[in-house]
mmCIF file of C-alpha atoms in Angstrom:
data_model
loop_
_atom_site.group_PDB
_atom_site.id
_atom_site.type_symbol
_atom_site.label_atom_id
_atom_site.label_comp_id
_atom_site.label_asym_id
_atom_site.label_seq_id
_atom_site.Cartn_x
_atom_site.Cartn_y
_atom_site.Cartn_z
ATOM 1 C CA UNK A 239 0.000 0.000 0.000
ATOM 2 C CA UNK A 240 1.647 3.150 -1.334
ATOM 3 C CA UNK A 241 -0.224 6.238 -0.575
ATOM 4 C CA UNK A 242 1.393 9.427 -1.311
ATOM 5 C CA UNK A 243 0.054 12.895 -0.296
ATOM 6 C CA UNK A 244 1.670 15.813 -2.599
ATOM 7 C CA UNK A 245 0.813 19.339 -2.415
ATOM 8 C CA UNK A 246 2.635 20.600 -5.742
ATOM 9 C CA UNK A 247 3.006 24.507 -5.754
ATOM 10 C CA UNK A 248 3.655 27.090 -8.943
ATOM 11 C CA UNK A 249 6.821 28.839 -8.047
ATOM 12 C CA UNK A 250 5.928 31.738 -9.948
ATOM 13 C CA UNK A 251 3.329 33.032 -7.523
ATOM 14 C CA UNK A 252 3.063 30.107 -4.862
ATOM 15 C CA UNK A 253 -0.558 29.265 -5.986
ATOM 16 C CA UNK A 254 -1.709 25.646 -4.921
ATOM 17 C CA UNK A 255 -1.975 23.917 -8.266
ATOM 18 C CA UNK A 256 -2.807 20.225 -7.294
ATOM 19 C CA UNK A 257 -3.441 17.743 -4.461
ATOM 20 C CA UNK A 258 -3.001 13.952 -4.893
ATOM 21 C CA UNK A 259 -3.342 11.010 -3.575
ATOM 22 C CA UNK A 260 -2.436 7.687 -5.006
ATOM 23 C CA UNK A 261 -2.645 4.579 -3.622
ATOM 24 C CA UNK A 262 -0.981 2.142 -5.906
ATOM 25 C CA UNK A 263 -2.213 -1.601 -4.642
ATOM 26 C CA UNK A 264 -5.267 -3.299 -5.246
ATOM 27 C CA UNK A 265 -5.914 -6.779 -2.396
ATOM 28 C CA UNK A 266 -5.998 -9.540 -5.303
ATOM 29 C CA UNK A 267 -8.322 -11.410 -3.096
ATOM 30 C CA UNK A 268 -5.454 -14.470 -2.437
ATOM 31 C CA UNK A 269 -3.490 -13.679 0.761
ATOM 32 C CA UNK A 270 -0.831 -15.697 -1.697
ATOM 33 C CA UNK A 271 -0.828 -12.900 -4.125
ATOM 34 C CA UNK A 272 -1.338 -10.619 -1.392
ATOM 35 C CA UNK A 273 1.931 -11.539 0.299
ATOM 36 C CA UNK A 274 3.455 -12.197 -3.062
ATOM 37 C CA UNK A 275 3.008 -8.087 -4.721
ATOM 38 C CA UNK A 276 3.633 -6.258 -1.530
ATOM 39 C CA UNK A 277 7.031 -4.586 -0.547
ATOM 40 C CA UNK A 278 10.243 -5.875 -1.570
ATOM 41 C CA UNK A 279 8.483 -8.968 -3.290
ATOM 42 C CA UNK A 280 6.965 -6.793 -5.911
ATOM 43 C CA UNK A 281 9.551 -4.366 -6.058
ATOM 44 C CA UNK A 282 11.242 -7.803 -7.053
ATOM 45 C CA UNK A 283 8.693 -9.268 -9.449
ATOM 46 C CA UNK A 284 8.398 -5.754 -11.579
ATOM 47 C CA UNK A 285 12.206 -6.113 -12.676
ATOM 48 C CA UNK A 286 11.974 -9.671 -13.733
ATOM 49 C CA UNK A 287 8.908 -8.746 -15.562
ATOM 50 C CA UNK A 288 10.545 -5.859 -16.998
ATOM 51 C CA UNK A 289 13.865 -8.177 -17.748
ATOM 52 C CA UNK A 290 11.930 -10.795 -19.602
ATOM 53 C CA UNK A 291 8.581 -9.254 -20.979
ATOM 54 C CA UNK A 292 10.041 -6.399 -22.556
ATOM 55 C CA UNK A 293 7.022 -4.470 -23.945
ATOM 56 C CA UNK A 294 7.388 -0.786 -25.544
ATOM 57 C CA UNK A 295 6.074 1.615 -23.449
ATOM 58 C CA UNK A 296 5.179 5.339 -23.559
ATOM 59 C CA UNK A 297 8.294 7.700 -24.644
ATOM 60 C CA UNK A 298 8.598 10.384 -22.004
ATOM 61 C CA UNK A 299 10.786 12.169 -24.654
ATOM 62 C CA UNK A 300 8.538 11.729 -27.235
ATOM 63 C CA UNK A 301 5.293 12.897 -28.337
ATOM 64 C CA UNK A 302 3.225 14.816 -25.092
ATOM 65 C CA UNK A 303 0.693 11.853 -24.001
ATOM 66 C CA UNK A 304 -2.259 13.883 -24.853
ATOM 67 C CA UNK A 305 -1.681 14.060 -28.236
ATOM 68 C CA UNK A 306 -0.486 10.279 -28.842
ATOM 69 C CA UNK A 307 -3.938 9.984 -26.851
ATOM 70 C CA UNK A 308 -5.844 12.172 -29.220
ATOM 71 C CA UNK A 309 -4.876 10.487 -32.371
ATOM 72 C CA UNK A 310 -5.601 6.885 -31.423
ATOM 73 C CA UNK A 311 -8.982 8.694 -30.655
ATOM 74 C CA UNK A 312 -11.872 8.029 -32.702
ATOM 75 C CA UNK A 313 -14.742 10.476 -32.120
ATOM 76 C CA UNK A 314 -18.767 8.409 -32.228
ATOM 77 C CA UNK A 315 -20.851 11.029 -31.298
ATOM 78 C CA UNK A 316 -20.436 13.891 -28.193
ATOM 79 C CA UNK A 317 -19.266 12.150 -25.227
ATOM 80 C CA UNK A 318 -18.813 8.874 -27.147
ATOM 81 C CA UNK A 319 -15.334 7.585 -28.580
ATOM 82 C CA UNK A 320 -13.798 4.018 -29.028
ATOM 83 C CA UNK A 321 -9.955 3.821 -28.114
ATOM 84 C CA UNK A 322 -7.347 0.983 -29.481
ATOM 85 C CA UNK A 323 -4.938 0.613 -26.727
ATOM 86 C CA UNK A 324 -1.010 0.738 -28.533
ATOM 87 C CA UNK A 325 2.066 -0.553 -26.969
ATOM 88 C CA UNK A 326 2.835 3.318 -25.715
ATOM 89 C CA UNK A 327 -0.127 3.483 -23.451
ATOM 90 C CA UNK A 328 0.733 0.299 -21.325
ATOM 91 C CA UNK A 329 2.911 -0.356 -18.453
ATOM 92 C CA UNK A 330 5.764 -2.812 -19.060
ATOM 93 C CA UNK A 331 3.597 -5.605 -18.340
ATOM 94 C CA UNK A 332 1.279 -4.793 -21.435
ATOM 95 C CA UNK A 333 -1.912 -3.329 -19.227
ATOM 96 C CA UNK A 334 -3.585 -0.248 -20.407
ATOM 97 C CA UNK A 335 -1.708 2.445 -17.664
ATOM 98 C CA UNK A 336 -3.870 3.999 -15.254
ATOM 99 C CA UNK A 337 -2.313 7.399 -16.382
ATOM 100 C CA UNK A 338 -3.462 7.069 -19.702
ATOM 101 C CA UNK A 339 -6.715 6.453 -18.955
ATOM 102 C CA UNK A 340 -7.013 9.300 -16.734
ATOM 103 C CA UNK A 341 -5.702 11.643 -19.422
ATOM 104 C CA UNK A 342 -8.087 9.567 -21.999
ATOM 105 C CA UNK A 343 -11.435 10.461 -19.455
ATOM 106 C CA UNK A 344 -9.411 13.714 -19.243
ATOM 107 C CA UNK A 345 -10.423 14.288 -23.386
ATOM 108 C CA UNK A 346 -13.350 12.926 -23.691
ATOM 109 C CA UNK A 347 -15.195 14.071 -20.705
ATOM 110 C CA UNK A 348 -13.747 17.725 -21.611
ATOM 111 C CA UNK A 349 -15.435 17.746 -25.059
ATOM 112 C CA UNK A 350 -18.821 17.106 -23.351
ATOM 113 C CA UNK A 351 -17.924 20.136 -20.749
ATOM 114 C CA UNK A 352 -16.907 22.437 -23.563
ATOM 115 C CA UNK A 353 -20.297 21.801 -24.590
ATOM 116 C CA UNK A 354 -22.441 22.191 -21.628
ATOM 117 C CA UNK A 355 -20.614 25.388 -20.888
ATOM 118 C CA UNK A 356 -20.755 26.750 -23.570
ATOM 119 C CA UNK A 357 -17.554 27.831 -23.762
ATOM 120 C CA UNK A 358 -14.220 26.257 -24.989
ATOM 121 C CA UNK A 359 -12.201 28.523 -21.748
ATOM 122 C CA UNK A 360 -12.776 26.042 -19.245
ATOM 123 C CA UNK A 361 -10.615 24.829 -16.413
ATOM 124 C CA UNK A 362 -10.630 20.619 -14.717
ATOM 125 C CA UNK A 363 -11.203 21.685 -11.269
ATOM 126 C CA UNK A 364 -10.798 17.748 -9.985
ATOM 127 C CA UNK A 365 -10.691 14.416 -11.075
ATOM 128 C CA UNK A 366 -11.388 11.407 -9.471
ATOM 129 C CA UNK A 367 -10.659 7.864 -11.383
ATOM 130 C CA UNK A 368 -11.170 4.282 -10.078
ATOM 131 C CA UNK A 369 -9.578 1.490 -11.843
ATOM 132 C CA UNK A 370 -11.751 -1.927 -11.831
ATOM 133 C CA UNK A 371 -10.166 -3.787 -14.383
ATOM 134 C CA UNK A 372 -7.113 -4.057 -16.898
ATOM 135 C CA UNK A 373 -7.077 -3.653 -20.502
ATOM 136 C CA UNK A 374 -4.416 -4.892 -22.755
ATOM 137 C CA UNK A 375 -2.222 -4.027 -25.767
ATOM 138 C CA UNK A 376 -4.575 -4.186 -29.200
ATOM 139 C CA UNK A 377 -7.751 -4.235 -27.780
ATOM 140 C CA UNK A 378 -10.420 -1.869 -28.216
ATOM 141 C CA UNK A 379 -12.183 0.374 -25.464
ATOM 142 C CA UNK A 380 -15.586 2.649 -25.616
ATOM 143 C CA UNK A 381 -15.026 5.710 -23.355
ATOM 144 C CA UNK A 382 -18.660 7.262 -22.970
ATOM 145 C CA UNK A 383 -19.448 10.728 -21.101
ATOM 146 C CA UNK A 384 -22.404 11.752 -19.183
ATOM 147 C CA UNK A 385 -23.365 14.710 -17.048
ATOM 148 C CA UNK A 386 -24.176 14.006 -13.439
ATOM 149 C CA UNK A 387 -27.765 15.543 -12.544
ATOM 150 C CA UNK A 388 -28.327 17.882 -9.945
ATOM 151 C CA UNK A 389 -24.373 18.601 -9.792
ATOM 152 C CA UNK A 390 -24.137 21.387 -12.554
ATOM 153 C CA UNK A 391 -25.029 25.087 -12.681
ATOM 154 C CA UNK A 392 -23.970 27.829 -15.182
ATOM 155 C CA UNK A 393 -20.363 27.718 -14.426
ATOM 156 C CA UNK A 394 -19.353 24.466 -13.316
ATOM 157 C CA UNK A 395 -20.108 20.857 -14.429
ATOM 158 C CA UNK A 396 -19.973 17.249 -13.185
ATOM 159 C CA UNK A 397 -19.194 14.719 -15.715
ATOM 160 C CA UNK A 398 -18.959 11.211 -15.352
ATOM 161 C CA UNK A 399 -16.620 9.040 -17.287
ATOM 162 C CA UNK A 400 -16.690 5.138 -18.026
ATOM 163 C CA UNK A 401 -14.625 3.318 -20.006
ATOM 164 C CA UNK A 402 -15.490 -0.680 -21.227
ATOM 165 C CA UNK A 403 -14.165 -3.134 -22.953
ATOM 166 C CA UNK A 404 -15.842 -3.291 -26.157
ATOM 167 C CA UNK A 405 -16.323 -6.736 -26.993
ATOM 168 C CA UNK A 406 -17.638 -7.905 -22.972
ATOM 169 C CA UNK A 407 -18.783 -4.819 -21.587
ATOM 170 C CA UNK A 408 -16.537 -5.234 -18.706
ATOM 171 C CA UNK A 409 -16.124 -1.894 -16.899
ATOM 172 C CA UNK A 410 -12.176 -0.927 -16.704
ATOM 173 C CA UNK A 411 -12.350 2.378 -15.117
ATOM 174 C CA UNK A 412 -14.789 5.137 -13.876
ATOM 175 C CA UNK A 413 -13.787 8.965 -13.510
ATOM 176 C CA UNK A 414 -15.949 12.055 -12.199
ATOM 177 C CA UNK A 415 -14.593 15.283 -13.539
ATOM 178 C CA UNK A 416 -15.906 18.704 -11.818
ATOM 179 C CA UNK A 417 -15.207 21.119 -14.537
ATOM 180 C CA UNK A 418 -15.634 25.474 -14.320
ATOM 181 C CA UNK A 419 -16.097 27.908 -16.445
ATOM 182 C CA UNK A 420 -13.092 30.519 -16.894
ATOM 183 C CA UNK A 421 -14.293 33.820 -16.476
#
C-alpha cells in the first residue's frame, strides 16, 4: 500500500496547483498474491517482468501523451469515442496504464464540458478515477461521457466518465470530472 500525499506549488506566484493522492495496490483477493506483490516482493517481481517481458512503453521524450492519446482517438458522437490501446499506453507488463486512462477520461469528458458550458475557456477543477479492471495491448475500449444531474449550474459541471471493454462490456475504469467555467 503506497499512498502518497503531494501538495505541488507554482513557483511563480506560490498558488496551490494540485493535491493527490495515489494509492498504488489493489488486495488480489489471495493472501498468496497478497503476500506475493507487496514490498520488496513486488519491487522484485516488476524487474523480472521488466527483464523478460520487454514491452514498448510510452516515450517520455517523445510525443506529449495527450496528443499520442488524441490520435488513437476516434470520435462516435459527443461524449462517445472508441480507443485501441497501442504498446505506448501500457505499463511494461502490457496493461492499459492507469495514467493514460485518466488523461483519456481527461479528453473525452472535456469535449462534453466544452459543450455544456458553452464555452471552450474552461478549467478541470478535480478528477477522481477508479480502476476496476485491466485492458491490454490491441484491444479496443468505448469511453462514454455523461453529465451528473443535480451537480451542474452555469459555471461548473460534473461529468462522469466510463470506459469498457468493447467486446464484454466489462467496466475498466470510472472517472468524475468537476469542470468550471473561466471567467
Amino acid at each position: 500500500n503506497n499512498n502518497n500525499n503531494n501538495n505541488n506549488n507554482n513557483g511563480d506566484n506560490n498558488r496551490l496547483l494540485c493535491i493527490a493522492s495515489h494509492i498504488k495496490y489493489l488486495p488480489a483477493g489471495s493472501w498468496i498474491l497478497d503476500w506475493l506483490f507487496t514490498g520488496w516482493r513486488a519491487a522484485l517481481i516488476v524487474l523480472l517482468v521488466r527483464y523478460f517481458y520487454k514491452v514498448p512503453t510510452f516515450d517520455r521524450n517523445g510525443t506529449p501523451l495527450k496528443d499520442t492519446i488524441k490520435s488513437t482517438l476516434e470520435h462516435k458522437g459527443l461524449g462517445h469515442a472508441s480507443f485501441q490501446i497501442q504498446p505506448q499506453h501500457c505499463n511494461p507488463v502490457g496493461m492499459f496504464h492507469g495514467g493514460c486512462q485518466g488523461v483519456l477520461v481527461e479528453v473525452v469528458g472535456q469535449t462534453l464540458a466544452k459543450q455544456e458550458l458553452k464555452s471552450d475557456q474552461i478549467r478541470l477543477e478535480s478528477i477522481n478515477v477508479n480502476y476496476l479492471g485491466a485492458g491490454k495491448i490491441g484491444k479496443t475500449v468505448d469511453v462514454v461521457a455523461n453529465t451528473i444531474d443535480g451537480m451542474s449550474s452555469p459555471d461548473h459541471v460534473t461529468v462522469e466518465v466510463r470506459v469498457s471493454s468493447t467486446t464484454r462490456g466489462k467496466i475498466l475504469s470510472e472517472a468524475v470530472l468537476v469542470w468550471s467555467k473561466l471567467t
